[in-house]
PDB file of C-alpha atoms in Angstrom:
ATOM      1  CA  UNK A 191     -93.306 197.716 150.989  1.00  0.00           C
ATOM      2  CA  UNK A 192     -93.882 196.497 147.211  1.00  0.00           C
ATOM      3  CA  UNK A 193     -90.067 198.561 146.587  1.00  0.00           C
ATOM      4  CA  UNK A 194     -88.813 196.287 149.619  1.00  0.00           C
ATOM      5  CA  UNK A 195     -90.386 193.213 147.648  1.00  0.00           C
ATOM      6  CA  UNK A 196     -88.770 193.780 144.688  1.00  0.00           C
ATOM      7  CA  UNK A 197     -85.667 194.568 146.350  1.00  0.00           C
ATOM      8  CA  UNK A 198     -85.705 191.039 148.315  1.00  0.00           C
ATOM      9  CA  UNK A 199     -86.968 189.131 144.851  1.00  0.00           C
ATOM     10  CA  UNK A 200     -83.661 190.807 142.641  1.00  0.00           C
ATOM     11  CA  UNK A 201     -81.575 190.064 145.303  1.00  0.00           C
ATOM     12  CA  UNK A 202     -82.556 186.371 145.246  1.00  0.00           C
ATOM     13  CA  UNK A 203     -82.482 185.946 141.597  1.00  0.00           C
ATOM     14  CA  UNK A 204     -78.992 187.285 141.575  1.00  0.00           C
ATOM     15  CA  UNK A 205     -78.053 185.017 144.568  1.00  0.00           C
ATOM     16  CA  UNK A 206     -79.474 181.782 142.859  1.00  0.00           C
ATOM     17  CA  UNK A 207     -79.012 182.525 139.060  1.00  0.00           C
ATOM     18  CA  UNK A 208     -75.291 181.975 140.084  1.00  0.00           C
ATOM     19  CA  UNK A 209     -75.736 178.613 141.139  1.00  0.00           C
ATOM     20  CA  UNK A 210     -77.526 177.544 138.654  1.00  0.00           C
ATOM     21  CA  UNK A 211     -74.694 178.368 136.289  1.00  0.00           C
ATOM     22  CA  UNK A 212     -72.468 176.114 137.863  1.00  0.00           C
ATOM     23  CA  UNK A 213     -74.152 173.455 138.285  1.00  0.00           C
ATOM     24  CA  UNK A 214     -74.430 173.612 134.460  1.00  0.00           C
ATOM     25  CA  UNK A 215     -71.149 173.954 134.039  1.00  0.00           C
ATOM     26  CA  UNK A 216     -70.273 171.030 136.377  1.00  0.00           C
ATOM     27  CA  UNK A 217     -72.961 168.822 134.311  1.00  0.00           C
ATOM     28  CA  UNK A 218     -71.067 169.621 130.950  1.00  0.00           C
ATOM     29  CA  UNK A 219     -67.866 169.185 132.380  1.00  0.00           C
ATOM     30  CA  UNK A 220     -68.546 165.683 133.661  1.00  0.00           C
ATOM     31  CA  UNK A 221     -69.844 164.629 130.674  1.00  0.00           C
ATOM     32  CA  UNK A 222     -67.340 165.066 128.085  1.00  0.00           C
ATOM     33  CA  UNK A 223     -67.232 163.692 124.562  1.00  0.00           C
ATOM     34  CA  UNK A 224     -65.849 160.283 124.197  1.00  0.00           C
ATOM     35  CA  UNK A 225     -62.238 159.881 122.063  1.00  0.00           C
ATOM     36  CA  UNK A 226     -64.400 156.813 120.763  1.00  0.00           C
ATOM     37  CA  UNK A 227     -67.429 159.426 119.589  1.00  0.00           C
ATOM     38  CA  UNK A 228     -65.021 162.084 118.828  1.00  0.00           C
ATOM     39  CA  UNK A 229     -63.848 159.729 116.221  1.00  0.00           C
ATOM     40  CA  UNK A 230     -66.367 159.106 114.891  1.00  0.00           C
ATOM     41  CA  UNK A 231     -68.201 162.113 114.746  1.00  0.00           C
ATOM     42  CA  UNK A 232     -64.431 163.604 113.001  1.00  0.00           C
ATOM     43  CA  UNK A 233     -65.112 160.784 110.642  1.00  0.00           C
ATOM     44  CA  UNK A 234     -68.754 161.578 109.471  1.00  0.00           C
ATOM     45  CA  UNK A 235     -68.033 165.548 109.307  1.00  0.00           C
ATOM     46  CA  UNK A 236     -65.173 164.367 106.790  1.00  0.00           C
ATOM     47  CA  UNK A 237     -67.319 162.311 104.777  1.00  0.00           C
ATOM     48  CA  UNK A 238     -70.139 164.643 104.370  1.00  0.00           C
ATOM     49  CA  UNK A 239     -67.901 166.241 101.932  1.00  0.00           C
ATOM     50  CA  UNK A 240     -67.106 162.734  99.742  1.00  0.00           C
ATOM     51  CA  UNK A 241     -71.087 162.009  98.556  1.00  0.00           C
ATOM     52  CA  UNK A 242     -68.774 159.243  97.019  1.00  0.00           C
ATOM     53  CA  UNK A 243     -68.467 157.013 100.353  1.00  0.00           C
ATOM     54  CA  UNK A 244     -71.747 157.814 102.079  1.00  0.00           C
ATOM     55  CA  UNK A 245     -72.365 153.677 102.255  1.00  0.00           C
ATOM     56  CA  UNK A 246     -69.178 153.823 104.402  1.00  0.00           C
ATOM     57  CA  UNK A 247     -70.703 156.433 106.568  1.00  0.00           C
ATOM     58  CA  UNK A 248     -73.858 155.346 107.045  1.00  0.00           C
ATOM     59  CA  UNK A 249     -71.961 152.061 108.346  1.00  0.00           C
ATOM     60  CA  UNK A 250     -70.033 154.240 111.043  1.00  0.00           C
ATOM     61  CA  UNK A 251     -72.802 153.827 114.105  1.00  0.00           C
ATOM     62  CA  UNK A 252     -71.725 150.235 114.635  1.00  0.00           C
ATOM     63  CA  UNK A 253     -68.019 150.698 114.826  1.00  0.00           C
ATOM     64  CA  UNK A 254     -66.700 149.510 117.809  1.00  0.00           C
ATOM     65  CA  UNK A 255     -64.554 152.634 118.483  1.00  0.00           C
ATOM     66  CA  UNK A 256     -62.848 151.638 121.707  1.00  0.00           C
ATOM     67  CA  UNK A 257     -59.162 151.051 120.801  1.00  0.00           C
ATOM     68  CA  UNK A 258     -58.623 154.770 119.384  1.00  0.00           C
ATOM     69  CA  UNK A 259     -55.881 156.577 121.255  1.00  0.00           C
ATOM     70  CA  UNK A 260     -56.534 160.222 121.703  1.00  0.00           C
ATOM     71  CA  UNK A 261     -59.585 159.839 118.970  1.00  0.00           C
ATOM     72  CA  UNK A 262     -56.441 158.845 116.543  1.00  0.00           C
ATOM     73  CA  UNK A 263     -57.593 156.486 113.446  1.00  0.00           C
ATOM     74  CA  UNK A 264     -56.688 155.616 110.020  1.00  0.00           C
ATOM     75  CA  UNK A 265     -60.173 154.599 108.047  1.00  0.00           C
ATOM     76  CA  UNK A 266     -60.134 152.751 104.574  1.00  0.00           C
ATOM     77  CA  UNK A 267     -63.678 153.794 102.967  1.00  0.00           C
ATOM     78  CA  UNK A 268     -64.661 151.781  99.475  1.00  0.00           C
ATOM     79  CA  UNK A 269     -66.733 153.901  97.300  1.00  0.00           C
ATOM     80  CA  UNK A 270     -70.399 153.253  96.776  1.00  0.00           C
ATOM     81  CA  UNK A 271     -71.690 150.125  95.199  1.00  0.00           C
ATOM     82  CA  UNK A 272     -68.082 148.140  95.385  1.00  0.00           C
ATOM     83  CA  UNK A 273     -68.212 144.541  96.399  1.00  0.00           C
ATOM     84  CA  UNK A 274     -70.488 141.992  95.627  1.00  0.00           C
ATOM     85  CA  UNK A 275     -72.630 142.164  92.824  1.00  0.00           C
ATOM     86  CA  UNK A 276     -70.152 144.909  90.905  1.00  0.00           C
ATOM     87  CA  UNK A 277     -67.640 144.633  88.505  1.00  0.00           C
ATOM     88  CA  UNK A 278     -64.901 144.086  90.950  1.00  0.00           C
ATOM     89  CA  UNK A 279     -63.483 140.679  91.315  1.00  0.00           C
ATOM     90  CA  UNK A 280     -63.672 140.034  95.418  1.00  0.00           C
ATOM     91  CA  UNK A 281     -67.071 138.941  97.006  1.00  0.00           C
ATOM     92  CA  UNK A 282     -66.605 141.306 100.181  1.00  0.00           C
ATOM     93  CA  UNK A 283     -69.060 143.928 101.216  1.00  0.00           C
ATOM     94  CA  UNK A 284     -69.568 145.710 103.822  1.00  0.00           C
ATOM     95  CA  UNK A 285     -71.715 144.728 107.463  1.00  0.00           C
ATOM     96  CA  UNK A 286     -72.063 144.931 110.966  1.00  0.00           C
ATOM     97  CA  UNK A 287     -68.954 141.881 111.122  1.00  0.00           C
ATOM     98  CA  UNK A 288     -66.378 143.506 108.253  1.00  0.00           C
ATOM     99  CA  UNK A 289     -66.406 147.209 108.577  1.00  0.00           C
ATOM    100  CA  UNK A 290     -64.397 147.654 111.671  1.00  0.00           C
ATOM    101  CA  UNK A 291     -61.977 145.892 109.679  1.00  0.00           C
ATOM    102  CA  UNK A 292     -61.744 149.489 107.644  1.00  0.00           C
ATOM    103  CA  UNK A 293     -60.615 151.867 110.782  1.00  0.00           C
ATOM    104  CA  UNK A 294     -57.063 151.083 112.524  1.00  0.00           C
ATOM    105  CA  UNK A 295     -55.852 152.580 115.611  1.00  0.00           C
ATOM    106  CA  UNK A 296     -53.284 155.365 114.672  1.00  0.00           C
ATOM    107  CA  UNK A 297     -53.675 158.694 112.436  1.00  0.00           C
ATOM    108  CA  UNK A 298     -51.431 157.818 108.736  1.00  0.00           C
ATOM    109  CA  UNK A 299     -50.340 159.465 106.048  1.00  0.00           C
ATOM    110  CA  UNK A 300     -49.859 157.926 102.732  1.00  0.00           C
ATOM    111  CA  UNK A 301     -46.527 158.577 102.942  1.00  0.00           C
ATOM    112  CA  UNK A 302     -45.914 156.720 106.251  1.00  0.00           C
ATOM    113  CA  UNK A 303     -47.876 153.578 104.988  1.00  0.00           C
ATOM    114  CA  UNK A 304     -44.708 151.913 104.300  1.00  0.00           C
ATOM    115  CA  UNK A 305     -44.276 148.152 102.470  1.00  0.00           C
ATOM    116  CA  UNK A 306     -44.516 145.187 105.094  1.00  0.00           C
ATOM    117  CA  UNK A 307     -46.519 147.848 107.931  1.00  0.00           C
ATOM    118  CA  UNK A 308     -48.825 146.046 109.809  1.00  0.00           C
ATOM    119  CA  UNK A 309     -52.043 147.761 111.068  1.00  0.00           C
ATOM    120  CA  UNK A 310     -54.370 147.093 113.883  1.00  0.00           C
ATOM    121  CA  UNK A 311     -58.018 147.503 112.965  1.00  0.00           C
ATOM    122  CA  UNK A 312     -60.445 148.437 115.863  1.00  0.00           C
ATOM    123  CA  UNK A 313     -61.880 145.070 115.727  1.00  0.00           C
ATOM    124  CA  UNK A 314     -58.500 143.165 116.120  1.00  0.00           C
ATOM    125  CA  UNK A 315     -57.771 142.612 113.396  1.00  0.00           C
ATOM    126  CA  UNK A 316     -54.175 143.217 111.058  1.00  0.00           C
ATOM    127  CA  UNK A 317     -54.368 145.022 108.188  1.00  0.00           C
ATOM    128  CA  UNK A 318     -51.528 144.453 105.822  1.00  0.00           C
ATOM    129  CA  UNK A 319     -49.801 147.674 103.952  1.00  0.00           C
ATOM    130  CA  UNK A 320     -47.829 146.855 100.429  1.00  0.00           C
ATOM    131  CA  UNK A 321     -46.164 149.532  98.600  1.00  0.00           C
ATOM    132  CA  UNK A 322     -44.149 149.935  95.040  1.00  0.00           C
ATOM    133  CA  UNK A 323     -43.387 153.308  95.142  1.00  0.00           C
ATOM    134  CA  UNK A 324     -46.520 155.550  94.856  1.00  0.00           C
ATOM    135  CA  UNK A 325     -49.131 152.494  94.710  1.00  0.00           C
ATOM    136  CA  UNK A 326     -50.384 151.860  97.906  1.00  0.00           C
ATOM    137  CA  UNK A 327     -52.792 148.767  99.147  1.00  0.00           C
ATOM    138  CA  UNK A 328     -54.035 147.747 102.251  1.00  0.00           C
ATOM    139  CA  UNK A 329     -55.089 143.808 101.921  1.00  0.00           C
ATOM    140  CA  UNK A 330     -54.632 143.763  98.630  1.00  0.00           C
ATOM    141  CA  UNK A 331     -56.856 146.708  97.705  1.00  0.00           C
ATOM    142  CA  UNK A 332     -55.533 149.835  96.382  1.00  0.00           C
ATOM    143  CA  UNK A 333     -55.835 153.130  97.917  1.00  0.00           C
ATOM    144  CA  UNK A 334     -56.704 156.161  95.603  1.00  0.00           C
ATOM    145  CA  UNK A 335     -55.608 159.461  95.921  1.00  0.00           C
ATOM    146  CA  UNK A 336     -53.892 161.153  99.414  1.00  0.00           C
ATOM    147  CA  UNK A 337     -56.619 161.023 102.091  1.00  0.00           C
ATOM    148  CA  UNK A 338     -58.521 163.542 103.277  1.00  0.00           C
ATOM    149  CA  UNK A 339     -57.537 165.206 107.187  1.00  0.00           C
ATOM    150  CA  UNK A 340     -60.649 164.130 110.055  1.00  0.00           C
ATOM    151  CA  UNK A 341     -60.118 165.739 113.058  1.00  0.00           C
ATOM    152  CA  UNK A 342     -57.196 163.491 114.099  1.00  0.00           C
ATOM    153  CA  UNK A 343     -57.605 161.102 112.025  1.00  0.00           C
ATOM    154  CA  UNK A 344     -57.040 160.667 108.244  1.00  0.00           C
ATOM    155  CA  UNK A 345     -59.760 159.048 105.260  1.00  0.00           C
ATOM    156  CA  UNK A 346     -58.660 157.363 102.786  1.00  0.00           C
ATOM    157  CA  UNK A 347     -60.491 156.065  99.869  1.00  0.00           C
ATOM    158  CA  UNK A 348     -60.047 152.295  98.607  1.00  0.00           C
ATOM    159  CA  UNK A 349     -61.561 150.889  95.322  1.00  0.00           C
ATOM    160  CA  UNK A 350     -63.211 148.123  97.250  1.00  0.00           C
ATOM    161  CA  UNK A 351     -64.259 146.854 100.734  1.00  0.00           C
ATOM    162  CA  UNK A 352     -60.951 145.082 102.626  1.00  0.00           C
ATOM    163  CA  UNK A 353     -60.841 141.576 102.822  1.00  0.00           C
ATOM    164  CA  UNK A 354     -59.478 139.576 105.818  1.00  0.00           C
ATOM    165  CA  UNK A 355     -56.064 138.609 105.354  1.00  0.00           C
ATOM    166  CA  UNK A 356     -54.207 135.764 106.524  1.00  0.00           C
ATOM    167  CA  UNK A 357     -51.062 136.198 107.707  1.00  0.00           C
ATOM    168  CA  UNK A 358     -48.682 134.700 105.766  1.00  0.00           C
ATOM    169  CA  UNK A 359     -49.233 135.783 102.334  1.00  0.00           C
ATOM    170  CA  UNK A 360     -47.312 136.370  98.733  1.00  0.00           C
ATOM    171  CA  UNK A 361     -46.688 139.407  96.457  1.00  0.00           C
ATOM    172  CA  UNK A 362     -46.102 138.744  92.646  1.00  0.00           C
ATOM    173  CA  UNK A 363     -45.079 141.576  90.545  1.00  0.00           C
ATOM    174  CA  UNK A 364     -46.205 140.917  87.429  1.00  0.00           C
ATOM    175  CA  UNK A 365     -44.971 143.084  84.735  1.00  0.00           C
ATOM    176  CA  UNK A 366     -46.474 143.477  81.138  1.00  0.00           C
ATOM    177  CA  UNK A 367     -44.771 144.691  77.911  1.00  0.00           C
ATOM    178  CA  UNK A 368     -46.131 145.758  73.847  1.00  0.00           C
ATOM    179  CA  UNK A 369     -44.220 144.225  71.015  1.00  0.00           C
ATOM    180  CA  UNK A 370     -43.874 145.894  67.859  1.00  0.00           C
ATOM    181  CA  UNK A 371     -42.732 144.261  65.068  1.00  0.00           C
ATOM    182  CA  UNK A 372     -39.195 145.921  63.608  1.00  0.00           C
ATOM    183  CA  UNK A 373     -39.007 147.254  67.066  1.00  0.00           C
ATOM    184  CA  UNK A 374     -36.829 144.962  69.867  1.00  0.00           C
ATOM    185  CA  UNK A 375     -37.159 147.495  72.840  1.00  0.00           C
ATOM    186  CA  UNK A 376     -40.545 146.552  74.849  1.00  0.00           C
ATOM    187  CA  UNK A 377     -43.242 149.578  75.987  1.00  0.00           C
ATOM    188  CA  UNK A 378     -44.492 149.008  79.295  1.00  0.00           C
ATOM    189  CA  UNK A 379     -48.703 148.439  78.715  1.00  0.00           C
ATOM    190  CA  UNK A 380     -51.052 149.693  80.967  1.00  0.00           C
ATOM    191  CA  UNK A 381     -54.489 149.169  81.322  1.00  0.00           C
ATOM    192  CA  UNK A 382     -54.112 145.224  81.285  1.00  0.00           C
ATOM    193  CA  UNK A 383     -56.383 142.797  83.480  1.00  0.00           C
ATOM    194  CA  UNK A 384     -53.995 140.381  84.854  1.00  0.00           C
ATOM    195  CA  UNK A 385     -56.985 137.415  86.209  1.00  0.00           C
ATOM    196  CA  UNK A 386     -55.116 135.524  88.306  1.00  0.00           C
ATOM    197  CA  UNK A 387     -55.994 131.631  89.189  1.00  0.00           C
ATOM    198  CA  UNK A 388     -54.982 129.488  92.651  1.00  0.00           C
ATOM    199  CA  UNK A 389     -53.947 125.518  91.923  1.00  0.00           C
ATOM    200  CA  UNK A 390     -57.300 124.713  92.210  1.00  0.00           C
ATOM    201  CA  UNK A 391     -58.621 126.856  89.163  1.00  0.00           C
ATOM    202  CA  UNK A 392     -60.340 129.468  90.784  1.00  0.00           C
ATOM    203  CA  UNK A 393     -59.971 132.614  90.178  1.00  0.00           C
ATOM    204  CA  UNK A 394     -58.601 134.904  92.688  1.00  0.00           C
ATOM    205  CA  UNK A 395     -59.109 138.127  91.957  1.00  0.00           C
ATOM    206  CA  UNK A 396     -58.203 140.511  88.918  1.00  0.00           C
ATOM    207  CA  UNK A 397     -55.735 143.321  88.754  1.00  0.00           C
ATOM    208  CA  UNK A 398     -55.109 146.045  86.263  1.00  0.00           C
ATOM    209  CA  UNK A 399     -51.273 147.515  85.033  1.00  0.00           C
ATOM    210  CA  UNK A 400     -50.702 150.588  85.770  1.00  0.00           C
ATOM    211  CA  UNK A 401     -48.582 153.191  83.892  1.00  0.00           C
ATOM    212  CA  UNK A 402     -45.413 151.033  84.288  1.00  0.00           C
ATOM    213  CA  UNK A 403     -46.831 148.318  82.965  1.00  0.00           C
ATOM    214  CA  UNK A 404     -46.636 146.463  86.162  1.00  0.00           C
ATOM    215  CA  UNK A 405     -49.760 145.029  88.147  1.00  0.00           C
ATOM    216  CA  UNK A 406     -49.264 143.879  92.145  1.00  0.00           C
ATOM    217  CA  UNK A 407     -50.742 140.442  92.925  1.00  0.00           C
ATOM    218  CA  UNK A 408     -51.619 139.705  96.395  1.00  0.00           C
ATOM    219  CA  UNK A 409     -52.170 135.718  97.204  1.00  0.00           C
ATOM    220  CA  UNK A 410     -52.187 133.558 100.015  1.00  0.00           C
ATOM    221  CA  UNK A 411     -50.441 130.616  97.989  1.00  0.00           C
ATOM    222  CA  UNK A 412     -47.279 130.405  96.491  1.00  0.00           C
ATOM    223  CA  UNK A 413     -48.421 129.097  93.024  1.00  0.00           C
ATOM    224  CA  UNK A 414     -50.321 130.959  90.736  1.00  0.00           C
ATOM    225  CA  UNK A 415     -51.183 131.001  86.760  1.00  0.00           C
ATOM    226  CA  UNK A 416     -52.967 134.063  85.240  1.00  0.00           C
ATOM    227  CA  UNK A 417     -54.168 135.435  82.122  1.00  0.00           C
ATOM    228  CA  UNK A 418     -53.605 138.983  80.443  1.00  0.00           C
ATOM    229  CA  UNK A 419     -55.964 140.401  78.234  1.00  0.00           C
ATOM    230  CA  UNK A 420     -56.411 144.250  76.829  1.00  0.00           C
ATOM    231  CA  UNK A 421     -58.840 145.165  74.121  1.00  0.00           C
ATOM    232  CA  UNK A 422     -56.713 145.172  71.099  1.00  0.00           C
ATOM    233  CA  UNK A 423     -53.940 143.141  72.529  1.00  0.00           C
ATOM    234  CA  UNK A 424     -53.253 139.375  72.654  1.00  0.00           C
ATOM    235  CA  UNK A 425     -50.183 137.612  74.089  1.00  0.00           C
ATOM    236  CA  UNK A 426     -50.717 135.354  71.582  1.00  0.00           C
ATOM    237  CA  UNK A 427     -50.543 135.102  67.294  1.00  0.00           C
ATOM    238  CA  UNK A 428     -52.548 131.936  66.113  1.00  0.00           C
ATOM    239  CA  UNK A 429     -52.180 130.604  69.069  1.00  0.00           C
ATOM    240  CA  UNK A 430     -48.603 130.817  69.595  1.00  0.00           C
ATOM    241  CA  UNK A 431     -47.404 132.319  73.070  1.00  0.00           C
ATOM    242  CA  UNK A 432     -45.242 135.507  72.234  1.00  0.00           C
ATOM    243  CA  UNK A 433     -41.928 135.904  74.125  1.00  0.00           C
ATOM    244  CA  UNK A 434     -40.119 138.768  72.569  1.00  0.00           C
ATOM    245  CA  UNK A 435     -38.593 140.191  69.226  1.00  0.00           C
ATOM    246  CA  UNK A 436     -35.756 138.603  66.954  1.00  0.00           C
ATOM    247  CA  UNK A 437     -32.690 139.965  65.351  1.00  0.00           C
ATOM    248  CA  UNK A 438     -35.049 140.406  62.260  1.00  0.00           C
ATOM    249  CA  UNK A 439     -37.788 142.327  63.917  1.00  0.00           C
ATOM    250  CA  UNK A 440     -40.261 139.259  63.906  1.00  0.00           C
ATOM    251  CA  UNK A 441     -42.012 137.565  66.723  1.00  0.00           C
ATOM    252  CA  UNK A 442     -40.571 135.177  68.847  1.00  0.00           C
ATOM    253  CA  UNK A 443     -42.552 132.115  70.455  1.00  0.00           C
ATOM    254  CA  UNK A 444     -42.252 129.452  72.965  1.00  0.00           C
ATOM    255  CA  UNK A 445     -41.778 125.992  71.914  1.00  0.00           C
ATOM    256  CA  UNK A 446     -43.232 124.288  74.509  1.00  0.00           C
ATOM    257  CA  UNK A 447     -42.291 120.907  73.959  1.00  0.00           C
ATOM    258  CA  UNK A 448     -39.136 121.917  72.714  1.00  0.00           C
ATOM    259  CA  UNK A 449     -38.535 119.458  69.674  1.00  0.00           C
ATOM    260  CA  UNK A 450     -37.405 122.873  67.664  1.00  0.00           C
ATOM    261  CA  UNK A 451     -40.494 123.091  65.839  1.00  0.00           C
ATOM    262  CA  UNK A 452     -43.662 125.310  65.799  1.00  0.00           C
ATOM    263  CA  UNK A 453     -46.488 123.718  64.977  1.00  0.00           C
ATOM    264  CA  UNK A 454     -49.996 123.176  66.096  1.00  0.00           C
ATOM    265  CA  UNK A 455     -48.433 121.032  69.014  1.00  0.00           C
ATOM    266  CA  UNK A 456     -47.663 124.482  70.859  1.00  0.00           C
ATOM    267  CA  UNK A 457     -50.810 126.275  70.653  1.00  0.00           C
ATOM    268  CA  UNK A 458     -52.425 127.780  73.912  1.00  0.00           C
ATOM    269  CA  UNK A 459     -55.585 125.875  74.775  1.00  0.00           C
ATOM    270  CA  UNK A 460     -55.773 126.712  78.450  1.00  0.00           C
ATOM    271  CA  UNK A 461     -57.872 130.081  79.968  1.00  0.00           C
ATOM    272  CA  UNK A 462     -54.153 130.966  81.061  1.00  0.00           C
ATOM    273  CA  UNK A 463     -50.869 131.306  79.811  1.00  0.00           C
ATOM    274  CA  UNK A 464     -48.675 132.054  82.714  1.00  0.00           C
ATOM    275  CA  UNK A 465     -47.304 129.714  85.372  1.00  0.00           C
ATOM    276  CA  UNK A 466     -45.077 131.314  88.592  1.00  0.00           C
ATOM    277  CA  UNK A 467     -44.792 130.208  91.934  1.00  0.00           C
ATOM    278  CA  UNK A 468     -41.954 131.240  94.597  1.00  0.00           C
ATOM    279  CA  UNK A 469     -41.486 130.841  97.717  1.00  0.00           C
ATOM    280  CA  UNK A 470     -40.221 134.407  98.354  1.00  0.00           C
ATOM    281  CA  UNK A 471     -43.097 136.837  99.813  1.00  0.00           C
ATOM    282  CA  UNK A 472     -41.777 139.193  97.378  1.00  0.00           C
ATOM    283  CA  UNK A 473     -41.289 137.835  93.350  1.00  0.00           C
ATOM    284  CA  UNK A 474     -40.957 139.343  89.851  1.00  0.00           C
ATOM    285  CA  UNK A 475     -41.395 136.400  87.496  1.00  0.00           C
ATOM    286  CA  UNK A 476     -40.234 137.046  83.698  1.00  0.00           C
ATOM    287  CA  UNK A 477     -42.643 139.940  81.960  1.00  0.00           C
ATOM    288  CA  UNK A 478     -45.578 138.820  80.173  1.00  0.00           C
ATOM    289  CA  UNK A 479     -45.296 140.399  76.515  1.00  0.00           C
ATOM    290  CA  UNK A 480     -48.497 141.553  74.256  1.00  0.00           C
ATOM    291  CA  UNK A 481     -48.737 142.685  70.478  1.00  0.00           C
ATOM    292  CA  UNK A 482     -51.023 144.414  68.372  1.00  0.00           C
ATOM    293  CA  UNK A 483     -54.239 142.274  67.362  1.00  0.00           C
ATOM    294  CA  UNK A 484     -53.474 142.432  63.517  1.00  0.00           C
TER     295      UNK A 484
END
């Protein structure tokens, strides 16, 4: 009788074990992970790895993930600390209402951020690409190194949090140059803040030259004036605006009121020395030139 017993008990274990199987199986099965949270969780397993960008991470839970395709995205993460409050020029930071503005639907490369792309961030909004050759921004803020691979999606890291961007806006190259006296052929300078001013005197934002010399300004109106400055550079000598080399090696400077004469009548005396405005989205106004501080 107990063999019997344990014959009937085995026998319904094995019948019922079964079932319970697949009813676990079913329960997993109709419960899959989101594209939205497959995003998302591609996203955070990336950033682990960048201790660099964990303020952009820990931002992640309120990201309104819904317009991924296939758990596709593009995020733009600022570093830690960037923003307000830092030595960066823009006031953004990051909250609940700007950092959706940092994921757009659609897995990039750095190579297929193109000039004049448009991107569509998860939270409607575009986000503007502008390119000269391998410098890369995204509103205005420039992207640093290649991007790092997140699931199906791809990280990239910015120098500071994105801005909204309006959609008309203006891109001034600016270009920068050292003078040498006895030499007439200009050296592109890099490392130069280029602090650039609206019509109403307020400062924009500031911009460094890279290796070329050349620095890209972003601005929503067509008129700007800026300023250049480097630690042992000026663009000007007593004063005087310098505008390039003569057929004796010497400095040449503007006459601004043009009666032939330099004098103190053509000194600098405003915060800024250069003037452009263009109606073209795209501009190179004349380079700015800068000599040795003697």
């Amino acid at each position: 009788m107990k063999k019997f017993f344990m014959y009937v008990a085995g026998f319904m274990f094995l019948t019922v074990f079964p079932a319970c199987s697949d009813d676990d199986s079913e329960q997993t099965s109709e419960n899959p992970v989101s594209e939205e949270q497959q995003a998302i969780d591609d996203m955070v397993e990336a950033l682990e790895t960048q201790p660099y960008l964990s303020d952009f991470m820990n931002w992640l839970s309120v990201v309104d993930m819904s317009g991924v395709d296939g758990a596709q995205f593009t995020a733009f993460a600022p570093k830690n600390g960037t923003g307000n409050g830092t030595e960066f020029s823009r006031a953004e930071t990051l909250t609940e209402e700007t950092i959706g503005r940092h994921v757009v639907v659609g897995s990039y490369t750095k190579d297929q951020l193109i000039e004049g792309l448009v991107l569509k961030s998860v939270n409607g909004e575009n986000v503007y690409v502008t390119r000269d050759g391998d410098n890369v921004r995204v509103n205005g803020i420039v992207i640093e190194g290649d991007g790092i691979s997140a699931g199906k999606g791809r990280v990239f890291t910015v120098t500071e949090p994105l801005e909204e961007r309006a959609a008309a806006y203006y891109v001034t190259k600016i270009q920068v140059n050292l003078l040498t006296k006895g030499n007439p052929e200009p050296a592109p300078l890099e490392g130069v803040t280029v602090t650039v001013y609206d019509e109403n005197d307020v400062v924009i934002g500031t911009w460094k030259t890279d290796a070329s010399g050349i620095a890209l300004v972003e601005h929503v109106q067509p008129t700007i004036y800026y300023a250049v400055s480097k630690e042992g550079y000026s663009d000007t000598v007593n004063g005087w605006l310098v505008v390039g080399i003569d057929e004796n090696g010497e400095y040449m400077y503007v006459d601004y009121n043009g009666d032939g004469v330099l004098d103190n009548n053509d000194v600098i005396t405003e915060k800024y020395s250069w003037y452009h405005g263009d109606t073209e989205v795209e501009s190179a106004p004349s380079p700015c030139y800068m000599v040795p501080v003697e």
